[in-house]
């Protein structure tokens, strides 16, 4: 053997291709790389293969080295724009019948390889037209030098392939559309234009793709071209990483690597655009979806009374507030809403913040600092965690919902100047609630401040949506934080508490002091929503019924789930699998996000179903049956594996059963 080998793996299930990969590596790492590829195939999201073939071949020592095509990305919004751009690029490369060539993608869907097309006569030149021509024996030279087989990366693999193809004799261009239903980016490549990524070249959800290699030359040259594509090994130098590909300067390389790593782990994220007003349905990428992801639990964001209040306030008070609250930013709507919130929650006073994040960061960092201790539930929201970190206090994390652990840890902080215990009221990724009576008992015994975040509890928990104190029939925590952006349909955060506490925060809380006041429009909208909520408690009741109905339907489809709020978590475990299930649901018209690290712990990815009062029974039962279809086998497996039966097999506990003081 020479010192380099080609390692190829392909896996199939019931005769259908599941995954494949090839690497060029030193013979010394051949077995390690082979086993890594096998592991990858065995955990593939398309299913566990029943056949895996691994081939290891020695390569000649004088491997051809090629320089990667330069990359340029074209941002287009729709597949039609993308296809028009592809045709324009081909025309630019001197290819006359670009539109007819693009139309030939209707014939590529069943091919494992590429269609080899005469660029001028449009005749197919592959000897086996059911398979096409496959480019193989190629890899990224840098991956070889790093001594790793690299991670799966559509992008780098496509550049390696395109570079080899453009160096084949008589090939003048290539067009590629991925066959991955979720990967809509494709490209056109030629020697002169380089690798032109086209951001959108097909509809999301479309499983059809393919490659067309365009040939210009004599017929007796075809064999040589295919010989080069299928047999000649090449290593490609200077393959760019994803984000540095957009011609970013070198100092951005570290950012690109971090993004690539996220992407390879199935953790990269993007913003989706939802057309139309917030509500139980939305148009996303041109398709109407039923939304099970919104915090607008009571359907108030689009309520005509709420929207009118915002519009009227904008007319009366202007679009922006013009200053911070302590300078020129306090207007009558701000004062009115603070009073209304205090009354609604039953506290002496309230203070508005621009967002819930700011309210948490602002309250915690004002209350505790160096020499103090803050005790935080391990599943608290990121804004609480960030507040703890920013405060400079000693942070002690106690086990989720474990009041004995909290008690012990408070006991260990007697020497600290101040102690603050902070907990989510509704845990936003698990849907369970804090045992407020016990939390208050423990914190008072230690003379510690108690703080509860009612972002997801306001409008949801308690008979009339007033929160945990109403649900348990107990008193309020010292610091009651909430948001206007969820059940209240607007945006912003607030803190309720005693007059003393609120006066203190107004003077000491930096996010309050150093931010422009929220606009009168958004404040008036929240105020109107609060009035609707108080006048129409049936909304809270309907939400509760919908949650109970949905959990019951899930159960009927083999999925045990529980919640004490409007958030129903369905555990999946693996990040990529959760993404795949979410994508499958979306193909069936249901928007349910997969929640992954860093929002939840690694390996505990889940679907997070958010229920609204406005969901129809039919929408709820269809969603439950689709989740059941995707997951009924796996969830059971996962719960056994992780020992999380408590989350998965508890029966639903009604939100407002009125358990009373304990
Ligand atoms: N040789 C020839 N054709 C191939 C090969 C090969 N080695 N591998 C795949 N094909 C054909 C086959 O018909 C597939 O259906 C089609 O190409 C698409 O393959 O962000 O993922 O592996 O810049 O789905 C391009 C954009 C992604 C990357 C390409 O292709 C970016 C991709 P896929
Ligand atoms: Mg593919």
XYZ file of C-alpha atoms and ligand atoms in Angstrom:
696
model
C 0.000 0.000 0.000
C 1.094 3.612 -0.566
C 0.673 5.809 2.481
C -2.742 7.159 1.395
C -5.963 5.214 1.124
C -9.482 5.899 0.011
C -12.132 4.939 2.579
C -15.653 4.691 1.239
C -18.802 3.859 3.114
C -22.312 3.455 1.875
C -25.346 2.408 3.867
C -28.822 1.392 2.820
C -32.112 0.311 4.324
C -34.353 -2.125 2.452
C -32.278 -1.497 -0.644
C -32.654 2.295 -0.428
C -29.654 4.570 -0.021
C -29.397 6.040 3.506
C -25.981 7.676 3.590
C -22.590 7.543 1.995
C -19.208 9.169 2.449
C -15.684 8.982 1.184
C -12.405 10.142 2.646
C -8.774 10.135 1.628
C -6.638 9.460 4.693
C -3.233 8.088 5.707
C -3.279 4.336 5.947
C -2.466 4.633 9.653
C -5.862 6.184 10.402
C -7.870 4.089 7.948
C -9.515 1.870 10.526
C -10.399 4.742 12.839
C -11.957 6.699 9.991
C -13.817 3.647 8.742
C -15.342 3.016 12.136
C -16.328 6.658 12.486
C -18.143 6.536 9.159
C -19.914 3.355 10.212
C -20.992 4.958 13.479
C -22.337 7.916 11.572
C -24.345 5.655 9.291
C -25.754 3.726 12.247
C -27.101 6.870 13.857
C -28.457 8.418 10.673
C -31.683 10.370 10.989
C -33.183 8.598 7.981
C -33.164 5.357 9.983
C -30.799 2.601 11.035
C -29.422 0.947 7.896
C -29.627 -2.811 7.379
C -26.634 -2.858 5.042
C -23.302 -1.059 5.316
C -20.431 -1.456 2.907
C -16.948 -0.163 3.714
C -14.244 -0.194 1.059
C -10.589 0.678 1.680
C -8.235 0.977 -1.309
C -4.665 2.106 -1.566
C -3.983 5.113 -3.763
C -0.980 6.036 -5.930
C 1.426 8.367 -4.132
C 1.373 11.115 -6.788
C -2.195 12.311 -6.160
C -3.375 15.237 -8.247
C -3.760 18.440 -6.187
C -6.328 21.025 -7.251
C -7.094 24.459 -5.889
C -10.683 24.937 -4.719
C -12.914 27.014 -6.951
C -13.498 30.491 -5.525
C -16.867 30.791 -3.792
C -19.465 33.482 -4.083
C -22.913 33.389 -2.484
C -26.012 34.870 -4.104
C -28.856 35.715 -1.751
C -32.169 35.061 -3.491
C -35.550 34.813 -1.815
C -37.465 32.264 -3.877
C -36.750 29.127 -5.922
C -37.995 30.904 -9.042
C -35.460 33.685 -8.539
C -32.773 31.080 -7.850
C -33.512 29.156 -11.040
C -33.571 32.349 -13.099
C -30.202 33.287 -11.632
C -28.790 29.817 -12.407
C -29.921 30.176 -16.013
C -28.351 33.653 -16.205
C -25.036 32.346 -14.877
C -25.024 29.544 -17.453
C -25.726 32.048 -20.190
C -22.848 34.143 -18.886
C -20.647 31.054 -19.218
C -21.497 30.883 -22.915
C -24.182 28.214 -22.738
C -27.007 28.994 -25.119
C -30.008 26.948 -23.962
C -29.897 27.493 -20.224
C -33.655 27.252 -19.641
C -33.907 23.903 -21.400
C -30.966 22.650 -19.355
C -32.633 23.679 -16.080
C -35.767 21.839 -17.198
C -33.756 18.588 -17.383
C -33.745 18.376 -13.559
C -37.063 16.563 -13.976
C -34.935 13.565 -15.116
C -32.252 13.627 -12.401
C -34.331 12.690 -9.355
C -33.764 8.954 -9.471
C -30.032 9.146 -10.253
C -27.355 8.402 -7.669
C -24.852 10.192 -9.908
C -24.990 13.148 -12.238
C -26.541 13.544 -15.650
C -23.842 14.118 -18.268
C -25.366 16.396 -20.847
C -24.006 17.646 -24.142
C -24.177 21.426 -23.580
C -25.173 22.106 -27.181
C -27.223 19.130 -28.430
C -28.657 18.372 -24.939
C -28.146 14.630 -25.474
C -27.441 12.485 -22.428
C -23.983 10.943 -22.610
C -23.861 8.611 -19.593
C -23.364 4.949 -20.457
C -25.763 3.970 -17.621
C -28.668 6.407 -17.603
C -30.302 4.886 -14.533
C -27.238 5.625 -12.399
C -25.571 8.643 -13.959
C -21.882 9.493 -13.591
C -20.416 9.620 -10.092
C -17.464 11.794 -9.179
C -15.394 9.917 -6.586
C -11.904 9.614 -5.101
C -11.673 13.160 -3.834
C -11.261 14.953 -0.522
C -10.366 18.212 1.180
C -6.574 18.316 1.520
C -6.783 20.321 4.749
C -8.920 17.640 6.394
C -6.165 15.168 5.537
C -3.493 17.470 6.983
C -5.500 17.982 10.200
C -5.474 14.232 10.620
C -9.239 14.127 11.044
C -11.832 12.727 8.763
C -13.727 15.928 9.330
C -17.398 16.227 10.069
C -20.245 15.991 7.615
C -20.389 19.294 5.827
C -22.586 19.647 2.730
C -20.765 22.756 1.811
C -17.135 21.595 1.893
C -18.026 18.302 0.214
C -19.837 20.130 -2.567
C -16.853 22.438 -3.197
C -14.491 19.471 -3.378
C -16.784 17.738 -5.846
C -17.372 20.844 -7.957
C -13.634 21.551 -8.104
C -12.871 18.071 -9.341
C -15.670 18.204 -11.887
C -14.565 21.540 -13.345
C -11.083 20.100 -13.797
C -12.356 17.148 -15.841
C -11.583 17.314 -19.560
C -14.395 18.766 -21.695
C -16.624 19.676 -18.729
C -17.674 23.315 -18.996
C -20.221 23.727 -16.168
C -22.167 21.999 -13.395
C -25.531 22.724 -11.773
C -26.461 21.128 -8.452
C -29.679 20.932 -6.462
C -29.499 19.026 -3.154
C -31.815 16.058 -2.707
C -32.125 16.807 1.015
C -35.693 18.119 1.575
C -34.444 20.650 4.113
C -31.435 21.887 2.164
C -32.580 24.412 -0.415
C -29.177 25.869 -1.319
C -27.610 24.790 -4.606
C -24.944 26.043 -6.983
C -23.687 26.625 -10.491
C -19.976 26.046 -11.093
C -17.704 26.840 -14.024
C -13.952 27.447 -14.230
C -14.430 31.154 -14.900
C -17.307 31.912 -12.520
C -16.074 29.602 -9.774
C -18.541 28.097 -7.309
C -21.665 30.247 -7.208
C -23.870 29.307 -4.275
C -27.511 30.095 -4.831
C -29.257 30.455 -1.487
C -32.628 29.078 -2.624
C -32.863 26.748 -5.594
C -35.903 24.682 -4.612
C -38.889 24.665 -2.262
C -38.314 23.562 1.302
C -39.629 20.027 1.758
C -38.945 19.032 -1.849
C -36.964 15.741 -1.819
C -35.943 16.052 -5.463
C -32.505 17.201 -6.522
C -29.716 16.218 -8.799
C -26.620 17.259 -10.666
C -26.038 18.065 -14.313
C -22.491 18.067 -15.741
C -22.318 19.952 -19.040
C -19.986 18.517 -21.656
C -18.613 20.242 -24.752
C -16.313 18.200 -26.978
C -16.071 15.216 -29.253
C -18.017 12.022 -28.483
C -14.847 9.978 -28.374
C -13.683 12.137 -25.470
C -16.552 11.119 -23.185
C -14.843 7.976 -21.932
C -11.795 9.975 -20.839
C -13.999 12.466 -18.976
C -15.805 9.699 -17.115
C -12.528 7.944 -16.361
C -11.259 11.161 -14.748
C -14.456 11.743 -12.746
C -14.837 8.184 -11.515
C -11.263 6.946 -11.168
C -8.653 9.690 -10.781
C -7.972 10.566 -7.139
C -7.676 14.261 -6.284
C -7.053 16.325 -3.171
C -8.439 19.853 -3.099
C -6.536 22.659 -1.380
C -7.880 25.853 0.175
C -11.454 24.652 0.655
C -13.096 27.571 2.468
C -15.171 27.133 5.613
C -18.777 28.183 5.511
C -18.788 31.745 6.724
C -15.328 32.749 5.593
C -16.565 31.771 2.151
C -18.390 35.068 1.909
C -14.927 36.599 1.354
C -14.534 37.563 5.007
C -11.112 38.755 6.209
C -8.931 36.274 8.109
C -9.831 37.643 11.528
C -13.323 36.220 10.985
C -12.023 32.650 10.574
C -12.614 31.787 14.221
C -16.233 32.884 13.906
C -16.663 30.764 10.795
C -15.167 27.717 12.515
C -17.495 28.149 15.487
C -20.486 28.347 13.176
C -19.349 25.319 11.184
C -19.004 23.361 14.395
C -22.527 24.313 15.445
C -23.833 23.341 12.046
C -22.048 20.003 12.044
C -23.617 19.206 15.427
C -27.100 19.964 14.113
C -27.243 23.117 16.240
C -27.221 25.975 13.778
C -30.188 28.350 13.892
C -31.993 30.702 11.625
C -34.829 33.188 11.892
C -38.026 32.145 10.129
C -40.339 34.816 8.784
C -44.027 34.428 9.651
C -46.375 36.435 7.461
C -49.546 38.013 8.799
C -50.574 38.807 12.364
C -49.541 36.590 15.271
C -52.178 33.915 15.755
C -52.795 30.157 15.729
C -51.907 29.972 12.028
C -49.224 31.690 9.981
C -47.849 31.664 6.470
C -44.217 30.519 6.438
C -42.260 30.187 3.180
C -45.532 30.533 1.292
C -47.387 27.754 3.159
C -50.005 28.101 5.846
C -49.000 26.320 9.044
C -50.811 25.761 12.323
C -48.532 27.348 14.905
C -47.767 25.438 18.111
C -44.897 27.668 19.059
C -46.339 31.002 20.071
C -46.296 32.627 23.498
C -49.413 34.573 22.562
C -51.361 32.056 24.640
C -54.655 33.954 24.819
C -54.679 35.198 21.220
C -54.513 38.830 22.313
C -51.712 40.096 20.046
C -54.118 40.501 17.123
C -57.229 41.317 19.181
C -58.853 44.401 17.580
C -59.198 46.157 20.951
C -55.513 45.650 21.709
C -54.379 46.688 18.244
C -56.609 49.775 18.356
C -55.177 50.818 21.712
C -51.665 50.646 20.223
C -52.664 52.631 17.148
C -54.492 55.277 19.190
C -51.566 55.659 21.575
C -49.098 56.010 18.692
C -51.264 58.779 17.268
C -51.585 60.527 20.592
C -48.054 60.070 21.987
C -45.804 59.420 18.974
C -43.943 56.368 17.719
C -41.104 56.500 20.222
C -40.998 57.648 23.825
C -38.096 60.012 23.219
C -36.081 59.223 26.305
C -35.389 57.085 29.334
C -38.089 56.845 31.979
C -36.156 59.067 34.402
C -35.632 61.790 31.806
C -38.404 62.463 29.269
C -39.742 58.959 28.575
C -42.550 58.682 31.122
C -45.966 59.298 29.554
C -49.476 58.716 30.948
C -49.738 55.168 29.475
C -46.603 54.092 31.399
C -48.040 55.260 34.690
C -51.453 53.745 33.960
C -49.995 50.339 33.079
C -47.759 50.216 36.155
C -50.793 50.845 38.336
C -52.883 48.277 36.467
C -50.181 45.601 36.759
C -49.804 46.153 40.511
C -53.552 45.864 40.929
C -53.753 42.733 38.755
C -50.984 40.955 40.635
C -52.045 42.274 44.047
C -48.808 44.110 44.839
C -48.220 47.680 46.059
C -46.330 48.839 43.009
C -44.863 47.828 39.658
C -42.018 48.899 37.377
C -41.872 48.504 33.610
C -38.848 47.369 31.621
C -38.323 47.244 27.864
C -38.172 43.443 27.816
C -38.509 40.524 30.205
C -34.810 39.841 29.770
C -34.032 43.344 31.024
C -36.410 42.948 33.950
C -34.622 39.828 35.181
C -31.131 41.144 34.585
C -32.100 44.514 36.033
C -33.786 43.288 39.199
C -31.224 40.637 40.133
C -28.172 42.795 39.488
C -29.663 45.656 41.494
C -30.594 43.495 44.479
C -27.393 41.524 44.923
C -23.713 42.159 44.247
C -20.286 41.303 45.541
C -20.520 39.791 49.007
C -24.083 38.573 48.419
C -25.409 35.173 47.400
C -27.931 34.358 44.707
C -29.539 30.915 44.609
C -30.863 29.859 41.253
C -32.831 26.806 40.065
C -30.751 24.818 37.586
C -33.470 25.099 34.924
C -33.985 28.852 35.210
C -34.262 30.926 32.045
C -31.134 32.421 30.454
C -32.150 35.942 31.489
C -32.079 34.887 35.151
C -28.728 33.169 34.671
C -27.323 36.278 33.001
C -28.669 38.474 35.810
C -26.938 36.243 38.359
C -23.644 36.397 36.481
C -23.792 40.139 35.927
C -24.584 40.842 39.579
C -21.157 39.725 40.778
C -22.771 37.837 43.688
C -21.786 34.263 44.528
C -24.076 32.060 42.445
C -25.314 28.795 43.945
C -27.327 26.605 41.619
C -29.805 24.282 43.320
C -31.393 21.169 41.853
C -34.520 21.732 39.819
C -37.534 22.309 42.056
C -35.669 20.826 45.029
C -36.645 22.957 48.033
C -34.512 20.841 50.373
C -31.462 21.572 48.268
C -32.399 25.260 48.301
C -32.815 25.108 52.076
C -29.373 23.506 52.504
C -27.666 25.966 50.195
C -29.320 28.961 51.872
C -28.115 27.553 55.174
C -24.577 27.674 53.842
C -24.873 31.381 52.967
C -25.533 32.838 56.420
C -22.342 34.873 56.257
C -23.340 36.646 53.070
C -24.703 40.182 53.358
C -27.876 39.441 51.318
C -29.406 36.277 49.974
C -31.719 36.135 46.957
C -33.426 32.943 45.794
C -34.776 33.128 42.262
C -36.925 30.688 40.332
C -38.963 30.517 37.217
C -42.680 30.279 38.032
C -43.365 28.207 34.924
C -40.226 26.494 33.616
C -40.220 27.485 30.005
C -38.789 24.319 28.469
C -40.496 21.796 30.769
C -43.873 23.372 31.483
C -43.847 22.547 35.209
C -44.353 25.135 37.955
C -42.598 26.184 41.136
C -44.027 25.044 44.470
C -44.471 28.662 45.591
C -45.727 28.025 49.162
C -42.655 25.948 49.989
C -40.351 28.384 48.213
C -41.757 31.214 50.355
C -41.522 29.182 53.542
C -37.863 28.288 52.937
C -36.743 31.748 51.830
C -38.521 33.517 54.722
C -37.013 31.154 57.252
C -33.557 32.157 55.976
C -34.528 35.832 55.650
C -33.670 35.654 51.956
C -35.310 37.653 49.195
C -37.669 35.549 47.089
C -37.995 36.246 43.375
C -40.282 34.463 40.899
C -40.400 34.892 37.130
C -44.019 34.723 35.948
C -43.301 35.283 32.250
C -45.137 32.106 31.232
C -47.479 32.098 34.235
C -49.169 35.462 33.709
C -52.508 34.911 31.974
C -52.029 31.127 32.195
C -51.660 29.903 35.789
C -54.366 30.519 38.381
C -58.126 30.532 37.900
C -58.131 33.976 36.305
C -54.525 33.989 35.091
C -53.057 36.032 37.937
C -50.232 33.594 38.481
C -48.855 31.208 41.069
C -50.137 33.015 44.177
C -53.673 32.701 42.832
C -53.120 29.050 41.914
C -51.784 28.102 45.346
C -53.817 30.611 47.329
C -50.677 31.958 48.972
C -48.926 35.319 49.260
C -46.622 36.934 46.715
C -42.848 36.634 46.549
C -40.818 39.750 47.365
C -39.977 40.229 43.702
C -42.538 39.129 41.140
C -41.271 39.454 37.617
C -43.462 39.046 34.539
C -43.695 39.921 30.874
C -46.133 41.712 28.622
C -44.951 39.733 25.615
C -46.616 36.388 26.176
C -50.259 36.028 27.240
C -50.578 39.824 27.161
C -49.772 39.926 23.465
C -47.491 42.977 23.511
C -43.867 43.279 24.614
C -41.915 44.366 27.652
C -41.199 43.168 31.167
C -42.197 44.249 34.648
C -41.452 43.757 38.306
C -44.154 43.879 40.989
C -43.389 44.309 44.655
C -43.606 46.642 47.609
C -43.356 50.412 47.167
C -39.920 50.244 48.778
C -38.666 47.592 46.383
C -39.972 49.388 43.306
C -38.560 52.732 44.420
C -35.201 51.017 44.984
C -35.202 49.442 41.506
C -36.234 52.724 39.900
C -33.060 54.232 41.329
C -30.619 51.335 41.126
C -31.582 49.099 38.222
C -29.297 49.909 35.301
C -31.337 48.397 32.431
C -34.274 50.536 33.640
C -32.199 53.673 34.052
C -30.129 53.461 30.870
C -32.732 52.353 28.309
C -35.220 54.340 26.348
C -38.720 53.844 27.745
C -40.918 51.436 25.784
C -43.194 53.259 23.370
C -46.658 54.388 24.464
C -48.105 52.162 21.737
C -46.726 48.944 23.146
C -47.542 49.979 26.705
C -51.129 50.901 25.819
C -51.506 47.591 23.972
C -50.484 45.656 27.080
C -52.854 47.740 29.195
C -55.748 46.981 26.831
C -54.837 43.278 26.826
C -54.871 43.252 30.604
C -58.396 44.724 30.544
C -59.542 42.059 28.067
C -58.002 39.327 30.202
C -59.838 40.606 33.303
C -63.133 40.969 31.441
C -62.898 37.596 29.660
C -61.590 34.945 32.064
C -63.049 32.316 29.717
C -59.873 32.678 27.670
C -57.805 31.255 30.511
C -60.374 28.503 30.991
C -60.358 27.659 27.266
C -56.561 27.513 27.260
C -56.646 25.101 30.193
C -59.197 22.889 28.432
C -57.135 22.888 25.244
C -54.003 21.847 27.137
C -55.838 19.008 28.876
C -57.385 17.883 25.602
C -54.043 17.928 23.775
C -52.230 15.991 26.502
C -55.054 13.445 26.476
C -54.793 13.072 22.699
C -51.013 12.625 22.922
C -51.568 9.881 25.448
C -54.032 8.164 23.134
C -51.240 8.094 20.555
C -48.703 6.547 22.891
C -46.949 9.717 24.052
C -47.012 10.373 27.784
C -46.527 14.038 28.506
C -47.318 16.315 31.391
C -47.488 20.012 32.044
C -48.849 22.534 34.505
C -48.892 25.379 32.015
C -49.476 25.966 28.305
C -46.122 24.427 27.382
C -46.097 20.726 26.585
C -42.591 19.288 26.197
C -42.150 16.076 24.207
C -38.674 14.695 24.811
C -36.716 13.321 21.874
C -33.087 13.341 23.072
C -30.893 13.576 20.008
C -30.565 17.087 18.533
C -30.630 16.046 14.893
C -33.514 13.674 15.443
C -35.531 16.419 17.119
C -34.847 18.660 14.131
C -35.877 15.920 11.732
C -39.148 15.327 13.585
C -39.870 19.053 13.650
C -39.195 19.204 9.883
C -41.476 16.214 9.264
C -44.277 17.903 11.234
C -43.762 21.065 9.259
C -44.185 19.161 6.006
C -47.590 18.191 7.358
C -48.436 21.806 8.072
C -47.623 21.981 11.784
C -45.064 24.366 13.244
C -43.540 22.852 16.381
C -39.999 23.955 17.191
C -37.265 21.583 18.261
C -35.506 22.974 21.321
C -31.839 22.104 21.553
C -28.643 22.879 23.389
C -27.818 25.527 24.580
C -31.458 26.234 25.499
C -31.706 22.788 27.120
C -29.004 20.323 28.130
C -27.185 18.404 25.417
C -28.927 15.154 24.561
C -32.267 16.355 25.910
C -33.577 17.952 22.747
C -37.339 18.110 22.622
C -40.351 19.304 20.792
C -41.866 22.221 22.622
C -45.565 22.428 21.931
C -47.178 25.699 22.982
C -50.960 25.662 23.195
C -53.220 28.668 22.597
C -56.800 29.319 23.687
C -57.563 29.893 20.004
C -56.493 26.441 18.795
C -59.460 24.480 17.482
C -60.072 20.930 18.738
C -59.424 19.601 15.269
C -56.045 21.373 15.087
C -55.070 19.957 18.467
C -56.036 16.383 17.700
C -54.328 16.436 14.310
C -51.112 17.760 15.865
C -51.202 15.084 18.571
C -51.698 12.306 16.060
C -48.819 13.551 13.895
C -46.494 13.743 16.907
C -47.604 10.228 17.817
C -46.910 8.973 14.309
C -43.351 10.359 14.469
C -42.397 9.458 17.990
C -44.477 6.880 19.816
C -41.722 4.225 19.619
C -38.800 6.471 20.421
C -40.134 8.437 23.352
C -40.599 5.228 25.297
C -37.088 4.157 24.414
C -35.653 7.530 25.411
C -37.422 7.666 28.753
C -36.097 4.223 29.684
C -32.634 5.132 28.531
C -32.430 8.472 30.335
C -34.440 7.470 33.359
C -36.698 10.473 32.922
C -39.938 8.629 33.593
C -40.962 11.410 35.911
C -41.228 13.836 33.045
C -42.683 11.459 30.559
C -45.064 9.269 32.443
C -46.688 11.568 34.987
C -50.283 12.134 34.231
C -51.434 15.596 33.358
C -52.094 17.729 36.396
C -54.669 20.430 35.753
C -53.148 23.874 36.082
C -55.684 25.229 38.465
C -56.733 22.298 40.585
C -56.505 24.644 43.567
C -54.208 22.511 45.676
C -54.295 25.255 48.301
C -51.624 26.050 50.837
C -49.354 23.238 51.803
N -21.206 12.488 -8.259
C -22.189 12.884 -9.088
N -23.401 13.215 -8.684
C -23.674 13.134 -7.383
C -22.712 12.729 -6.434
C -21.431 12.388 -6.933
N -20.455 11.995 -6.124
N -23.267 12.740 -5.213
C -24.522 13.162 -5.380
N -24.785 13.374 -6.696
C -26.035 13.839 -7.287
C -27.199 12.956 -6.921
O -28.080 12.893 -8.031
C -27.859 13.693 -5.798
O -29.236 13.469 -5.809
C -27.556 15.130 -6.123
O -26.300 15.117 -6.775
C -27.507 16.011 -4.930
O -26.581 15.481 -4.012
O -24.228 25.154 0.733
O -26.028 18.220 -0.717
O -25.486 15.180 -1.850
O -22.938 25.526 -1.005
O -27.873 16.106 -1.961
C -24.972 21.989 -2.555
C -24.915 23.322 -1.859
C -25.367 20.833 -1.674
C -23.878 23.346 -0.789
C -25.279 19.622 -2.531
O -25.934 17.435 -2.837
C -23.662 24.788 -0.314
C -25.781 18.386 -1.907
P -26.497 16.002 -2.550
Mg -28.214 14.544 -0.409
